Short mmCIF file of C-alpha atoms in Angstrom, two decimals:
data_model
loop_
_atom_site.label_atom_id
_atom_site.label_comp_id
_atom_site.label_asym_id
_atom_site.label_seq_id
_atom_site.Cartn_x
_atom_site.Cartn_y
_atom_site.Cartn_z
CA UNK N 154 0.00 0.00 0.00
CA UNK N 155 1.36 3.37 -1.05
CA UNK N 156 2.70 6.04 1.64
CA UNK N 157 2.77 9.66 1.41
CA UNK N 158 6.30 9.69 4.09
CA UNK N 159 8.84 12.61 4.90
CA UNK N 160 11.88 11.70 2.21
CA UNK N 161 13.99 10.68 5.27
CA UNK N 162 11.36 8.02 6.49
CA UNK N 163 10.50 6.78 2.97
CA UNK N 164 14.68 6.93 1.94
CA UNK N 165 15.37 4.40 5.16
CA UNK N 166 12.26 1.90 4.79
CA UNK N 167 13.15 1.37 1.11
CA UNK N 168 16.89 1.45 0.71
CA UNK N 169 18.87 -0.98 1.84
CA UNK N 170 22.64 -1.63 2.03
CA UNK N 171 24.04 -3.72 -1.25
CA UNK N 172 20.62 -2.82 -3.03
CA UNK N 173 20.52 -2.38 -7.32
CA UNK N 174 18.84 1.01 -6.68
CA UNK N 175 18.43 3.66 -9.72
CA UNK N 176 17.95 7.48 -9.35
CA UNK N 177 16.68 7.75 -12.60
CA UNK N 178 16.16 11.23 -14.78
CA UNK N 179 17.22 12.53 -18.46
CA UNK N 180 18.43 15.77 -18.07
CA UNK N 181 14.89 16.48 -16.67
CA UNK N 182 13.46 15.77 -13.17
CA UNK N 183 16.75 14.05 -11.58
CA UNK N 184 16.11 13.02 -8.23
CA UNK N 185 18.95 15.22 -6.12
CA UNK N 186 16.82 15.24 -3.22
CA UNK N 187 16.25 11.56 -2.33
CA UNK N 188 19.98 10.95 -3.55
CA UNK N 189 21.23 13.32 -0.86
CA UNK N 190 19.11 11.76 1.96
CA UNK N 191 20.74 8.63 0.99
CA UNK N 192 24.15 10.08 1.39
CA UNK N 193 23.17 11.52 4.48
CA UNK N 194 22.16 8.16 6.16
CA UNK N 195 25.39 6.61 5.07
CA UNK N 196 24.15 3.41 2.53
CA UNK N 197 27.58 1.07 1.23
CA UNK N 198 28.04 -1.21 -1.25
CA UNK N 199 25.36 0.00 -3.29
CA UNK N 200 24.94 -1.02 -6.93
CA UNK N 201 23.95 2.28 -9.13
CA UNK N 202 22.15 2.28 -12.21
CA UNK N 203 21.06 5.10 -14.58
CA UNK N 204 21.07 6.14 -18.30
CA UNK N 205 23.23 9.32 -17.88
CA UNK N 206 24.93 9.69 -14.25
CA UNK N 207 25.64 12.97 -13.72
CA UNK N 208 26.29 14.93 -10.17
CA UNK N 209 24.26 12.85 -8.01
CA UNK N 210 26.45 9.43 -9.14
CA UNK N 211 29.51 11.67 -8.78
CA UNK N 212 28.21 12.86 -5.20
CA UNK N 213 27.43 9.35 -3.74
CA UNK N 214 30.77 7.82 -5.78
CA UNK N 215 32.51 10.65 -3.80
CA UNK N 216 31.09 9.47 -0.76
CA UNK N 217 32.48 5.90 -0.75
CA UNK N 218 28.72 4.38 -1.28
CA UNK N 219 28.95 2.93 -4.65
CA UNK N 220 30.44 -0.69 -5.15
CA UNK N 221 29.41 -0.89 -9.45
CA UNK N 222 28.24 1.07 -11.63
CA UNK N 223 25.51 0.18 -14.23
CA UNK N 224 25.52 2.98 -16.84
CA UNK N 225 25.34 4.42 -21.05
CA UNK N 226 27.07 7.75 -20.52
CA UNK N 227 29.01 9.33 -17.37
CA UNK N 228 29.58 13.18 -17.11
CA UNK N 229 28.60 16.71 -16.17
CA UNK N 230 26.29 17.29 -19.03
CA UNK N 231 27.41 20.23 -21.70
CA UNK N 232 30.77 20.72 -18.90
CA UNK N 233 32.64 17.70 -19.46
CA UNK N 234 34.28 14.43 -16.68
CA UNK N 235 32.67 13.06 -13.56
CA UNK N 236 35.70 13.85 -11.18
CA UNK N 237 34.63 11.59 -8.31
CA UNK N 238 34.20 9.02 -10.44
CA UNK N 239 36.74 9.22 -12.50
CA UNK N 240 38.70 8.83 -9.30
CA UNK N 241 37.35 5.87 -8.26
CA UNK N 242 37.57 4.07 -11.51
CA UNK N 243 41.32 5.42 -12.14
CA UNK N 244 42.34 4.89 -8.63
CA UNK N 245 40.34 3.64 -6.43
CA UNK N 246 39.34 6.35 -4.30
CA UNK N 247 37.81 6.50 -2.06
CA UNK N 248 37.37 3.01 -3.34
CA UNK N 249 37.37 1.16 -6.30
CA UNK N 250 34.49 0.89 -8.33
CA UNK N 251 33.09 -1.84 -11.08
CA UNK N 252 32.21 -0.45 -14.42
CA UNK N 253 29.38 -2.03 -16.71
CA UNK N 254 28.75 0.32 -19.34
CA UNK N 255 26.49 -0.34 -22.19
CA UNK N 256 24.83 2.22 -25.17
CA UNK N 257 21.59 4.12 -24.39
CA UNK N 258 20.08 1.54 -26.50
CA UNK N 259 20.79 -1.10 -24.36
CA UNK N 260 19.84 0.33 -21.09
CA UNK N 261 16.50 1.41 -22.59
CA UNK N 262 15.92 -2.13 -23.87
CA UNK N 263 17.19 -3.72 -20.38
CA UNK N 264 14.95 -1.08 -18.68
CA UNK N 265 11.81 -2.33 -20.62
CA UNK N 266 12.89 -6.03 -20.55
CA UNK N 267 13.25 -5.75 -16.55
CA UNK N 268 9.24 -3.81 -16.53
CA UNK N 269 8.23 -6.72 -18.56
CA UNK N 270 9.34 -9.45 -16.49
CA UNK N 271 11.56 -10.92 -18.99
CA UNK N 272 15.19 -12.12 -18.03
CA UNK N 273 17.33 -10.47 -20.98
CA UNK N 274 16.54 -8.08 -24.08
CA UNK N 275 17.24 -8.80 -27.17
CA UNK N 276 17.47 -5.85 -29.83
CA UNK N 277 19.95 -4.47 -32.59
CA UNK N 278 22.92 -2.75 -31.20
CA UNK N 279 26.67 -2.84 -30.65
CA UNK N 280 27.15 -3.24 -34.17
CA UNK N 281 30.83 -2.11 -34.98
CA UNK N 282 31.06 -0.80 -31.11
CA UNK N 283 33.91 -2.03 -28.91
CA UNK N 284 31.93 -2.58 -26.13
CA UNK N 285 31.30 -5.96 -25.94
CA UNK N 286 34.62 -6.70 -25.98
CA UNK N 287 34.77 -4.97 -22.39
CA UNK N 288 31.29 -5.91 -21.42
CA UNK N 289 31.11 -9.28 -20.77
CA UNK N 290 27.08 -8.88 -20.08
CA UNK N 291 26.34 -8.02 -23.89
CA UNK N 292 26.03 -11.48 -25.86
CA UNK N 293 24.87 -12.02 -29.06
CA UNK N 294 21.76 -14.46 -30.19
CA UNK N 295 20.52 -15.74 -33.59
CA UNK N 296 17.11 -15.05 -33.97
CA UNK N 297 15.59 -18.59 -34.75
CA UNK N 298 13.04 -17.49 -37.32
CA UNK N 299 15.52 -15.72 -39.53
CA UNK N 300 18.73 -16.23 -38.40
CA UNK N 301 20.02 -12.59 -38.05
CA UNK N 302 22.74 -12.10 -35.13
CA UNK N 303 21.02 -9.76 -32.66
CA UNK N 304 22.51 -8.29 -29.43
CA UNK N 305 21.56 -9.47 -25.63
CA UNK N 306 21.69 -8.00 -22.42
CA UNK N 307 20.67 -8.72 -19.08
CA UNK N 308 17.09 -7.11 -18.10
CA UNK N 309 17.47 -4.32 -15.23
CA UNK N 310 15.88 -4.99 -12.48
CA UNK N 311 16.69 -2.85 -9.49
CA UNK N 312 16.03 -3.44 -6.03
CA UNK N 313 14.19 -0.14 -5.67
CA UNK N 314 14.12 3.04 -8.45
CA UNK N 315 13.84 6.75 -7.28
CA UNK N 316 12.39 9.45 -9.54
CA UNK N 317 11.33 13.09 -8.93
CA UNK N 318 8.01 13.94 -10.86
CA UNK N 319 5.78 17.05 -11.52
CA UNK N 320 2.58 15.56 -9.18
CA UNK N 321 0.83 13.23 -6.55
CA UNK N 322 -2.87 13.02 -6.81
CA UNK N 323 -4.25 12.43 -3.12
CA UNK N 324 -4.78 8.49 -4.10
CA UNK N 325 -1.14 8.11 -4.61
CA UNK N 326 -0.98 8.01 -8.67
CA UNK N 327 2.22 10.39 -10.35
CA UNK N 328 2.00 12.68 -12.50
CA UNK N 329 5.07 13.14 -15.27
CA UNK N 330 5.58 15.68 -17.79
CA UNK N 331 7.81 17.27 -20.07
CA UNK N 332 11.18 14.56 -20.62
CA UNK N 333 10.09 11.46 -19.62
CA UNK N 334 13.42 9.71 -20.09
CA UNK N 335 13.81 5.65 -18.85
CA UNK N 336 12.04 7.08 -15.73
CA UNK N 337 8.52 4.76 -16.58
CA UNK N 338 10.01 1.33 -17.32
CA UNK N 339 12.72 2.35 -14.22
CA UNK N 340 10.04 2.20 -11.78
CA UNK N 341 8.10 -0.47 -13.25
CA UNK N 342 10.91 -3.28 -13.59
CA UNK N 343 11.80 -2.40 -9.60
CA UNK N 344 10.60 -4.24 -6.64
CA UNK N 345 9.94 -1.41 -4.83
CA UNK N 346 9.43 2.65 -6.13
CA UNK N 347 10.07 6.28 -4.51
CA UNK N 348 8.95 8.92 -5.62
CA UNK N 349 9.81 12.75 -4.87
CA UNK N 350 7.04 15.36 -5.68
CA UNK N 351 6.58 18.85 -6.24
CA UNK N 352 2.93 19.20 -5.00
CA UNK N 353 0.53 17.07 -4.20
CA UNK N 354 -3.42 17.89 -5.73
CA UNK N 355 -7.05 16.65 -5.47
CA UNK N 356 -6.62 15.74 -8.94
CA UNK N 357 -5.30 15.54 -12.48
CA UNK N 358 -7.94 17.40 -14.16
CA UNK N 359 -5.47 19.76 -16.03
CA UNK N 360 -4.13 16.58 -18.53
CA UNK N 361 -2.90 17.25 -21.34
CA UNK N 362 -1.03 14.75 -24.04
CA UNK N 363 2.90 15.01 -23.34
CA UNK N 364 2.76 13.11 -20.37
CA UNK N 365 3.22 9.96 -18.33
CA UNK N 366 0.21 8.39 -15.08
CA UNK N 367 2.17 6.24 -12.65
CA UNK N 368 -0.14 4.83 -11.55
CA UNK N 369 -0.27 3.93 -7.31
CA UNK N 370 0.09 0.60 -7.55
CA UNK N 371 3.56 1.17 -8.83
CA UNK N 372 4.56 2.85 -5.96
CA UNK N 373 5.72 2.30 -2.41
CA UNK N 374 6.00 5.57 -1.13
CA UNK N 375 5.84 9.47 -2.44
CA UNK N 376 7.40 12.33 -0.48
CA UNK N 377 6.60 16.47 -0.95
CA UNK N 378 9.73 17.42 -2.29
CA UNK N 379 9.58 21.03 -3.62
CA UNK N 380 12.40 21.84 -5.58
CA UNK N 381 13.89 18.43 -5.55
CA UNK N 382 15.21 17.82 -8.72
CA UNK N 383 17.72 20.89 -8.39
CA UNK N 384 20.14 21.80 -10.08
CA UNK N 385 17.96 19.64 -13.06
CA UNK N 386 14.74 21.19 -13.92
CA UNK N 387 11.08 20.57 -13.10
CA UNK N 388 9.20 21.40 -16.04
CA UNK N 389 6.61 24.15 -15.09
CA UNK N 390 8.00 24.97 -12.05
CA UNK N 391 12.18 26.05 -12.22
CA UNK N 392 14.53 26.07 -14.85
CA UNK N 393 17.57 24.21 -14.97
CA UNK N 394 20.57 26.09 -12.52
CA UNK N 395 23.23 25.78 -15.39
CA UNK N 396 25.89 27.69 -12.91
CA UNK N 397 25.66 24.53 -10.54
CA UNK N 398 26.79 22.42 -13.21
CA UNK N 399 29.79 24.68 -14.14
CA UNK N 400 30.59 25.32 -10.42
CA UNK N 401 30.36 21.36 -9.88
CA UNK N 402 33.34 20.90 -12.05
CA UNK N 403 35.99 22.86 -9.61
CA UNK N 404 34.45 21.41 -6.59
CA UNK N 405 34.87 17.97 -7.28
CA UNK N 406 38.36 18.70 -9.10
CA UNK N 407 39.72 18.43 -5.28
CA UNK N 408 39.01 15.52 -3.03
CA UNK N 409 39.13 18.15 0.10
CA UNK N 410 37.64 20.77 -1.60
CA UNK N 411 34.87 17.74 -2.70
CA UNK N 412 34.55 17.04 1.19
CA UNK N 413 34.12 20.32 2.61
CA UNK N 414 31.32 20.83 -0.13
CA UNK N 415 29.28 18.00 0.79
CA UNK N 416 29.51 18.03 4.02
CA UNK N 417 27.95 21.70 4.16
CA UNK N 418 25.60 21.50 1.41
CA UNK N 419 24.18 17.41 2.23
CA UNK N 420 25.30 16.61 5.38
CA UNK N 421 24.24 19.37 7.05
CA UNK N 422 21.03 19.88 4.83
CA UNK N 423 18.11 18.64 4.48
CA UNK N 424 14.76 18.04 2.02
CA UNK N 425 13.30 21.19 3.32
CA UNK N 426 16.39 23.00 1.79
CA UNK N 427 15.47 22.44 -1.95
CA UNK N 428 12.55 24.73 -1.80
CA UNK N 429 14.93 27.91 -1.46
CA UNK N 430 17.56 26.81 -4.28
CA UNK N 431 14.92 26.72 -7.18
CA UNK N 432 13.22 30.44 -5.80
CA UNK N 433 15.46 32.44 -8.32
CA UNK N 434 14.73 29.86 -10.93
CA UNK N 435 10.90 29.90 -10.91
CA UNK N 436 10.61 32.66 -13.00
CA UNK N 437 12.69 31.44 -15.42
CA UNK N 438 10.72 28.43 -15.68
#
């Protein structure tokens, strides 16, 4: 049964240590707010899975909680390298890290596969790549009605997915719009969902076509988040803070400099924090 919780409550009955967990989001509606309250209660060994990491997967590599990573594309969008996890992966700090990395095809087609209940996907791709040679999870298949060599890859299936989205209804059901992103098939192929909101409303009466009903029963618990997709945007409600991205580059250039950053803008924060980053961004919206 679904639970509207505080983020901090619904963060700690959901996320375990060693769990497959995605914070999923394209550019669009990342989910910085539950991915700080998980760095702030200290999860290890956790297995992270998204599309496009970006800050938050640098943050929580940074932070010594990631064990793998699952990914298509690492790096501070239209700025350049992941610092943190470049790091890790280069030399082990804070400490080492497993890379699976696969094309944006194949994560969208393991996404789906894993929301389908299916055990692999099976789809063109990789053709004249280099990754399977690195990538020991992409396999190839003949199709046994025609013969054509087609590429396979292990359905995702996380543990439990995290997105941010627009709106709750008072019954529990999400409202997405604007980029959708993997963020559908991400919270259907998990076992369990969160989901960070801006609002909650009586209802969804103001529909319109370009968007995406979760509906409640995919969902184990929803927290009031406003402003919790910053420094990503929310569309209708804040733009995206493109300084934050460019500032995120020096910070996480310097391990102490990386410290000192997080530890007075997560550690000490909270949820209730987000509200007042996006203000000067509304507008803009």
């Amino acid at each position: 049964m679904i639970k509207f919780l505080p983020l901090k409550q619904a963060v700690a009955e959901n996320l375990n240590h060693g769990d497959m967990v995605a914070f999923e989001g394209f550019t669009h509606l990342i989910p910085t707010a539950a991915a700080h309250e998980a760095i702030r209660q200290g999860f290890r060994d956790l297995t992270l899975i998204r599309m496009t990491p970006d800050l938050i997967y640098d943050q929580m590599i940074g932070m010594g909680m990631a064990k793998k990573i699952i990914f298509s594309y690492l790096g501070n969008p239209g700025v350049g390298l992941l610092r943190r996890a470049r790091d890790a992966i280069e030399n082990g700090y804070p400490r080492a890290l497993d890379v699976e990395e696969h094309s944006h095809a194949g994560m969208a087609n393991a996404y789906e596969a894993g929301a389908a209940g299916l055990p692999c996907a099976v789809f063109r791709g990789y053709r004249g790549a280099g990754l399977a040679t690195v990538n020991p999870n992409i396999k190839s298949v003949s199709c046994p009605f025609t013969g054509e060599v087609l590429a396979a890859v292990p359905s995702i299936r996380p543990d439990v997915t995290f997105v941010h989205a627009q709106k709750a209804d008072r019954k529990g059901n999400v409202l997405v719009e604007g980029i959708i992103g993997i963020q559908k098939e991400a919270v259907l192929a998990a076992k369990r969902a969160v989901v960070t909101v801006e609002e909650v409303v009586d209802n969804f009466n103001d529909l319109h076509p370009n968007l995406t009903v979760l509906p409640r029963w995919t969902i184990a618990a929803i927290s009031v988040v406003p402003g919790g997709s910053h420094p990503s945007y929310a569309h209708g409600y804040y733009a995206r803070d493109n300084a934050a991205y460019l500032e995120w580059d020096e910070i996480a250039a310097d391990r102490d400099k990386f410290r000192a950053w997080m530890q007075a803008n997560v550690i000490e924060k909270s949820a209730d924090d987000f509200a007042a980053r996006v203000e000067h961004l509304r507008k803009a919206a």
